[in-house]
mmCIF file of C-alpha atoms in Angstrom:
data_model
loop_
_atom_site.group_PDB
_atom_site.id
_atom_site.type_symbol
_atom_site.label_atom_id
_atom_site.label_comp_id
_atom_site.label_asym_id
_atom_site.label_seq_id
_atom_site.Cartn_x
_atom_site.Cartn_y
_atom_site.Cartn_z
ATOM 1 C CA UNK A 93 0.000 0.000 0.000
ATOM 2 C CA UNK A 94 2.828 2.401 0.875
ATOM 3 C CA UNK A 95 4.585 1.684 -2.426
ATOM 4 C CA UNK A 96 1.355 2.309 -4.341
ATOM 5 C CA UNK A 97 0.855 5.596 -2.510
ATOM 6 C CA UNK A 98 4.435 6.675 -3.255
ATOM 7 C CA UNK A 99 3.936 5.928 -6.941
ATOM 8 C CA UNK A 100 0.710 7.928 -6.874
ATOM 9 C CA UNK A 101 2.546 10.822 -5.201
ATOM 10 C CA UNK A 102 5.312 10.863 -7.812
ATOM 11 C CA UNK A 103 2.773 10.672 -10.643
ATOM 12 C CA UNK A 104 0.815 13.556 -9.114
ATOM 13 C CA UNK A 105 3.950 15.718 -8.833
ATOM 14 C CA UNK A 106 4.760 15.042 -12.481
ATOM 15 C CA UNK A 107 1.237 16.002 -13.494
ATOM 16 C CA UNK A 108 1.372 19.191 -11.432
ATOM 17 C CA UNK A 109 4.714 20.118 -12.980
ATOM 18 C CA UNK A 110 3.583 19.509 -16.532
ATOM 19 C CA UNK A 111 0.285 21.269 -15.873
ATOM 20 C CA UNK A 112 2.235 24.302 -14.667
ATOM 21 C CA UNK A 113 4.315 24.292 -17.867
ATOM 22 C CA UNK A 114 1.144 24.044 -19.947
ATOM 23 C CA UNK A 115 -0.519 26.924 -18.090
ATOM 24 C CA UNK A 116 2.453 29.286 -17.920
ATOM 25 C CA UNK A 117 4.487 28.603 -21.054
ATOM 26 C CA UNK A 118 2.688 26.461 -23.642
ATOM 27 C CA UNK A 119 -0.881 27.816 -23.643
ATOM 28 C CA UNK A 120 -1.203 30.965 -25.793
ATOM 29 C CA UNK A 121 -1.636 34.363 -24.213
ATOM 30 C CA UNK A 122 -5.282 35.442 -24.186
ATOM 31 C CA UNK A 123 -5.770 38.381 -26.552
ATOM 32 C CA UNK A 124 -7.880 40.592 -24.273
ATOM 33 C CA UNK A 125 -6.751 39.836 -20.720
ATOM 34 C CA UNK A 126 -3.130 38.953 -21.328
ATOM 35 C CA UNK A 127 -1.087 36.838 -18.935
ATOM 36 C CA UNK A 128 -3.413 37.383 -15.971
ATOM 37 C CA UNK A 129 -5.842 35.020 -17.700
ATOM 38 C CA UNK A 130 -3.438 32.146 -16.964
ATOM 39 C CA UNK A 131 -4.870 31.911 -13.446
ATOM 40 C CA UNK A 132 -7.895 30.423 -15.222
ATOM 41 C CA UNK A 133 -5.955 27.150 -15.584
ATOM 42 C CA UNK A 134 -6.024 26.824 -11.798
ATOM 43 C CA UNK A 135 -9.340 28.534 -11.067
ATOM 44 C CA UNK A 136 -11.507 26.330 -13.295
ATOM 45 C CA UNK A 137 -9.949 22.921 -12.434
ATOM 46 C CA UNK A 138 -10.177 23.780 -8.731
ATOM 47 C CA UNK A 139 -13.895 24.470 -9.127
ATOM 48 C CA UNK A 140 -14.510 21.238 -11.022
ATOM 49 C CA UNK A 141 -12.598 19.169 -8.481
ATOM 50 C CA UNK A 142 -14.494 20.844 -5.628
ATOM 51 C CA UNK A 143 -17.799 20.034 -7.348
ATOM 52 C CA UNK A 144 -16.689 16.429 -7.840
ATOM 53 C CA UNK A 145 -15.720 16.072 -4.185
ATOM 54 C CA UNK A 146 -19.016 17.540 -3.012
ATOM 55 C CA UNK A 147 -20.772 15.029 -5.271
ATOM 56 C CA UNK A 148 -18.772 12.231 -3.605
ATOM 57 C CA UNK A 149 -19.848 13.645 -0.241
ATOM 58 C CA UNK A 150 -23.463 13.640 -1.452
ATOM 59 C CA UNK A 151 -23.288 9.981 -2.519
ATOM 60 C CA UNK A 152 -21.455 8.907 0.636
ATOM 61 C CA UNK A 153 -23.955 10.801 2.809
ATOM 62 C CA UNK A 154 -26.872 9.080 1.060
ATOM 63 C CA UNK A 155 -25.162 5.733 1.535
ATOM 64 C CA UNK A 156 -24.535 6.427 5.213
ATOM 65 C CA UNK A 157 -28.162 7.361 5.861
ATOM 66 C CA UNK A 158 -29.219 4.146 4.135
ATOM 67 C CA UNK A 159 -26.702 1.691 5.591
ATOM 68 C CA UNK A 160 -25.025 3.469 8.549
ATOM 69 C CA UNK A 161 -21.696 2.360 7.103
ATOM 70 C CA UNK A 162 -18.580 3.708 8.888
ATOM 71 C CA UNK A 163 -16.764 3.632 5.554
ATOM 72 C CA UNK A 164 -19.398 5.840 3.949
ATOM 73 C CA UNK A 165 -19.203 8.255 6.861
ATOM 74 C CA UNK A 166 -15.400 8.389 6.613
ATOM 75 C CA UNK A 167 -15.554 9.003 2.870
ATOM 76 C CA UNK A 168 -18.141 11.768 3.338
ATOM 77 C CA UNK A 169 -15.927 13.520 5.874
ATOM 78 C CA UNK A 170 -12.758 13.152 3.800
ATOM 79 C CA UNK A 171 -14.360 14.400 0.588
ATOM 80 C CA UNK A 172 -15.922 17.385 2.375
ATOM 81 C CA UNK A 173 -12.607 18.423 3.920
ATOM 82 C CA UNK A 174 -10.709 18.241 0.649
ATOM 83 C CA UNK A 175 -13.630 19.787 -1.249
ATOM 84 C CA UNK A 176 -13.613 22.823 1.039
ATOM 85 C CA UNK A 177 -9.868 23.209 0.394
ATOM 86 C CA UNK A 178 -10.383 23.332 -3.369
ATOM 87 C CA UNK A 179 -13.409 25.598 -3.033
ATOM 88 C CA UNK A 180 -11.197 27.943 -0.994
ATOM 89 C CA UNK A 181 -8.734 28.026 -3.892
ATOM 90 C CA UNK A 182 -11.616 29.029 -6.164
ATOM 91 C CA UNK A 183 -12.604 31.884 -3.854
ATOM 92 C CA UNK A 184 -9.000 33.098 -3.634
ATOM 93 C CA UNK A 185 -8.036 32.857 -7.301
ATOM 94 C CA UNK A 186 -11.321 34.415 -8.458
ATOM 95 C CA UNK A 187 -10.762 37.843 -6.850
ATOM 96 C CA UNK A 188 -7.066 37.811 -7.823
ATOM 97 C CA UNK A 189 -8.168 37.365 -11.436
ATOM 98 C CA UNK A 190 -11.089 39.797 -11.120
ATOM 99 C CA UNK A 191 -9.148 42.762 -9.726
ATOM 100 C CA UNK A 192 -7.132 43.619 -12.875
ATOM 101 C CA UNK A 193 -9.967 42.641 -15.257
ATOM 102 C CA UNK A 194 -13.089 43.987 -13.566
ATOM 103 C CA UNK A 195 -11.398 46.638 -11.443
ATOM 104 C CA UNK A 196 -12.904 45.157 -8.252
ATOM 105 C CA UNK A 197 -12.011 42.296 -5.934
ATOM 106 C CA UNK A 198 -15.585 41.165 -5.315
ATOM 107 C CA UNK A 199 -19.142 41.832 -6.415
ATOM 108 C CA UNK A 200 -22.281 40.177 -5.141
ATOM 109 C CA UNK A 201 -23.314 38.608 -8.412
ATOM 110 C CA UNK A 202 -25.137 35.286 -8.593
ATOM 111 C CA UNK A 203 -22.163 33.018 -9.240
ATOM 112 C CA UNK A 204 -19.847 34.602 -6.683
ATOM 113 C CA UNK A 205 -22.521 34.680 -4.019
ATOM 114 C CA UNK A 206 -23.700 31.110 -4.631
ATOM 115 C CA UNK A 207 -20.091 29.893 -4.532
ATOM 116 C CA UNK A 208 -19.539 31.634 -1.194
ATOM 117 C CA UNK A 209 -22.765 30.088 0.122
ATOM 118 C CA UNK A 210 -21.547 26.662 -1.033
ATOM 119 C CA UNK A 211 -18.266 27.167 0.821
ATOM 120 C CA UNK A 212 -20.078 28.294 3.975
ATOM 121 C CA UNK A 213 -22.394 25.264 3.901
ATOM 122 C CA UNK A 214 -19.519 22.804 3.797
ATOM 123 C CA UNK A 215 -17.487 24.760 6.344
ATOM 124 C CA UNK A 216 -20.566 24.432 8.582
ATOM 125 C CA UNK A 217 -20.527 20.703 7.814
ATOM 126 C CA UNK A 218 -16.922 20.465 9.007
ATOM 127 C CA UNK A 219 -17.614 22.541 12.117
ATOM 128 C CA UNK A 220 -20.484 20.195 12.946
ATOM 129 C CA UNK A 221 -18.301 17.126 12.426
ATOM 130 C CA UNK A 222 -15.352 18.383 14.449
ATOM 131 C CA UNK A 223 -16.987 20.207 17.348
ATOM 132 C CA UNK A 224 -20.424 18.711 17.936
ATOM 133 C CA UNK A 225 -20.806 15.641 20.130
ATOM 134 C CA UNK A 226 -23.374 12.893 20.284
ATOM 135 C CA UNK A 227 -24.314 9.802 18.369
ATOM 136 C CA UNK A 228 -26.533 11.673 15.911
ATOM 137 C CA UNK A 229 -23.769 13.967 14.610
ATOM 138 C CA UNK A 230 -22.951 11.791 11.546
ATOM 139 C CA UNK A 231 -26.660 11.640 10.675
ATOM 140 C CA UNK A 232 -27.083 15.402 10.949
ATOM 141 C CA UNK A 233 -23.891 15.948 8.959
ATOM 142 C CA UNK A 234 -25.076 13.573 6.234
ATOM 143 C CA UNK A 235 -28.340 15.488 5.953
ATOM 144 C CA UNK A 236 -26.417 18.770 5.743
ATOM 145 C CA UNK A 237 -24.111 17.320 3.059
ATOM 146 C CA UNK A 238 -27.094 16.265 0.957
ATOM 147 C CA UNK A 239 -28.701 19.677 1.385
ATOM 148 C CA UNK A 240 -25.439 21.455 0.568
ATOM 149 C CA UNK A 241 -24.998 19.683 -2.753
ATOM 150 C CA UNK A 242 -28.183 21.344 -4.024
ATOM 151 C CA UNK A 243 -26.124 24.526 -4.356
ATOM 152 C CA UNK A 244 -23.617 22.939 -6.763
ATOM 153 C CA UNK A 245 -25.911 23.014 -9.842
ATOM 154 C CA UNK A 246 -26.998 26.518 -8.813
ATOM 155 C CA UNK A 247 -23.370 27.682 -8.899
ATOM 156 C CA UNK A 248 -22.831 26.022 -12.270
ATOM 157 C CA UNK A 249 -26.011 27.402 -13.855
ATOM 158 C CA UNK A 250 -25.863 30.871 -12.296
ATOM 159 C CA UNK A 251 -24.316 32.514 -15.374
ATOM 160 C CA UNK A 252 -27.043 30.962 -17.522
ATOM 161 C CA UNK A 253 -29.964 31.816 -15.258
ATOM 162 C CA UNK A 254 -28.948 35.305 -14.136
ATOM 163 C CA UNK A 255 -27.206 38.419 -15.401
ATOM 164 C CA UNK A 256 -23.777 38.253 -13.772
ATOM 165 C CA UNK A 257 -20.373 39.879 -13.904
ATOM 166 C CA UNK A 258 -18.953 36.622 -15.215
ATOM 167 C CA UNK A 259 -18.515 36.146 -18.963
ATOM 168 C CA UNK A 260 -20.647 33.687 -20.911
ATOM 169 C CA UNK A 261 -19.925 29.962 -20.409
ATOM 170 C CA UNK A 262 -16.907 28.502 -22.186
ATOM 171 C CA UNK A 263 -18.665 25.113 -22.273
ATOM 172 C CA UNK A 264 -21.982 24.879 -24.047
ATOM 173 C CA UNK A 265 -22.334 28.636 -24.218
ATOM 174 C CA UNK A 266 -23.449 28.774 -27.806
ATOM 175 C CA UNK A 267 -21.924 30.180 -30.964
ATOM 176 C CA UNK A 268 -18.820 32.274 -30.476
ATOM 177 C CA UNK A 269 -17.972 30.826 -27.072
ATOM 178 C CA UNK A 270 -15.387 28.272 -26.052
ATOM 179 C CA UNK A 271 -11.629 27.963 -25.747
ATOM 180 C CA UNK A 272 -8.859 27.485 -28.225
ATOM 181 C CA UNK A 273 -7.894 23.802 -28.335
ATOM 182 C CA UNK A 274 -4.424 24.577 -26.986
ATOM 183 C CA UNK A 275 -6.045 26.258 -23.978
ATOM 184 C CA UNK A 276 -8.185 23.185 -23.438
ATOM 185 C CA UNK A 277 -5.026 21.075 -23.294
ATOM 186 C CA UNK A 278 -3.740 23.217 -20.415
ATOM 187 C CA UNK A 279 -7.113 23.037 -18.638
ATOM 188 C CA UNK A 280 -7.319 19.259 -18.912
ATOM 189 C CA UNK A 281 -3.730 18.654 -17.776
ATOM 190 C CA UNK A 282 -4.283 20.769 -14.691
ATOM 191 C CA UNK A 283 -7.657 19.153 -14.091
ATOM 192 C CA UNK A 284 -5.964 15.740 -14.122
ATOM 193 C CA UNK A 285 -3.234 16.997 -11.787
ATOM 194 C CA UNK A 286 -5.691 18.524 -9.312
ATOM 195 C CA UNK A 287 -7.904 15.443 -9.429
ATOM 196 C CA UNK A 288 -4.944 13.212 -8.587
ATOM 197 C CA UNK A 289 -3.897 15.561 -5.783
ATOM 198 C CA UNK A 290 -7.441 15.494 -4.401
ATOM 199 C CA UNK A 291 -7.467 11.697 -4.602
ATOM 200 C CA UNK A 292 -4.283 11.531 -2.544
ATOM 201 C CA UNK A 293 -5.672 13.824 0.137
ATOM 202 C CA UNK A 294 -9.004 11.977 0.248
ATOM 203 C CA UNK A 295 -7.229 8.616 0.649
ATOM 204 C CA UNK A 296 -5.162 9.990 3.528
ATOM 205 C CA UNK A 297 -8.143 11.494 5.333
ATOM 206 C CA UNK A 298 -10.328 8.461 4.628
ATOM 207 C CA UNK A 299 -7.794 6.168 6.291
ATOM 208 C CA UNK A 300 -7.433 8.539 9.226
ATOM 209 C CA UNK A 301 -11.205 8.855 9.623
ATOM 210 C CA UNK A 302 -11.597 5.073 9.683
ATOM 211 C CA UNK A 303 -8.871 4.798 12.327
ATOM 212 C CA UNK A 304 -10.559 7.521 14.403
ATOM 213 C CA UNK A 305 -13.878 5.688 14.141
ATOM 214 C CA UNK A 306 -12.283 2.400 15.234
ATOM 215 C CA UNK A 307 -10.602 4.168 18.157
ATOM 216 C CA UNK A 308 -13.885 5.746 19.257
ATOM 217 C CA UNK A 309 -15.596 2.353 19.120
ATOM 218 C CA UNK A 310 -12.785 0.803 21.158
ATOM 219 C CA UNK A 311 -13.083 3.532 23.790
ATOM 220 C CA UNK A 312 -16.857 3.141 23.903
ATOM 221 C CA UNK A 313 -16.545 -0.622 24.287
ATOM 222 C CA UNK A 314 -13.905 -0.226 27.014
ATOM 223 C CA UNK A 315 -16.173 2.190 28.908
ATOM 224 C CA UNK A 316 -19.089 -0.208 28.581
ATOM 225 C CA UNK A 317 -16.990 -3.122 29.844
ATOM 226 C CA UNK A 318 -15.781 -1.018 32.775
ATOM 227 C CA UNK A 319 -19.319 -0.047 33.726
ATOM 228 C CA UNK A 320 -20.448 -3.674 33.426
ATOM 229 C CA UNK A 321 -17.629 -4.873 35.682
ATOM 230 C CA UNK A 322 -18.420 -2.122 38.201
ATOM 231 C CA UNK A 323 -22.067 -3.119 38.294
ATOM 232 C CA UNK A 324 -21.094 -6.695 39.033
#
């Protein structure tokens, strides 16, 4: 297992390095925005990976509510933690890109606001998981994870449903939209790199969450045995 993880780590580093070369040196300079547009190759993949991780959390939460599986609960927690990290990258890179292009760091348009709401929902999920106590915490967290995922399609569709500061979609936006194929190469390489990085982090946290669950069960069983022996 350790060897497999080390191979995965090396492969991820290679992908990140090549993705950086694609974004900074190989992809053409955007005609209107110039080099500042290159942050797009990190902004967009981070958003897609965050959406994917929140979808994993949604599925794992549904599975936990159905089966009460410790593995599902661990996967839900791990995917939420890593998903919040990537969503944070989105919220940081967005304003950095917006400032020289729009002249402002932030505006309360539909996509920005819905993305912030998404981040706050899953931060609340993590606060609940890490600070609340009681046997019903995983159930409440699973319900919150399912509810939170409703915001993901809202974030994605916001620029189609509302008038926003964001430009028209680069995917399925109609005639005259889209990216140059060489830009797509940079996007996809970085998407692969970020997805592999997310996979590594999820595997680490999943294993840790399972160990924490086993330790909690052992402590609970030890307390029960102690109380039983005291009663006798």
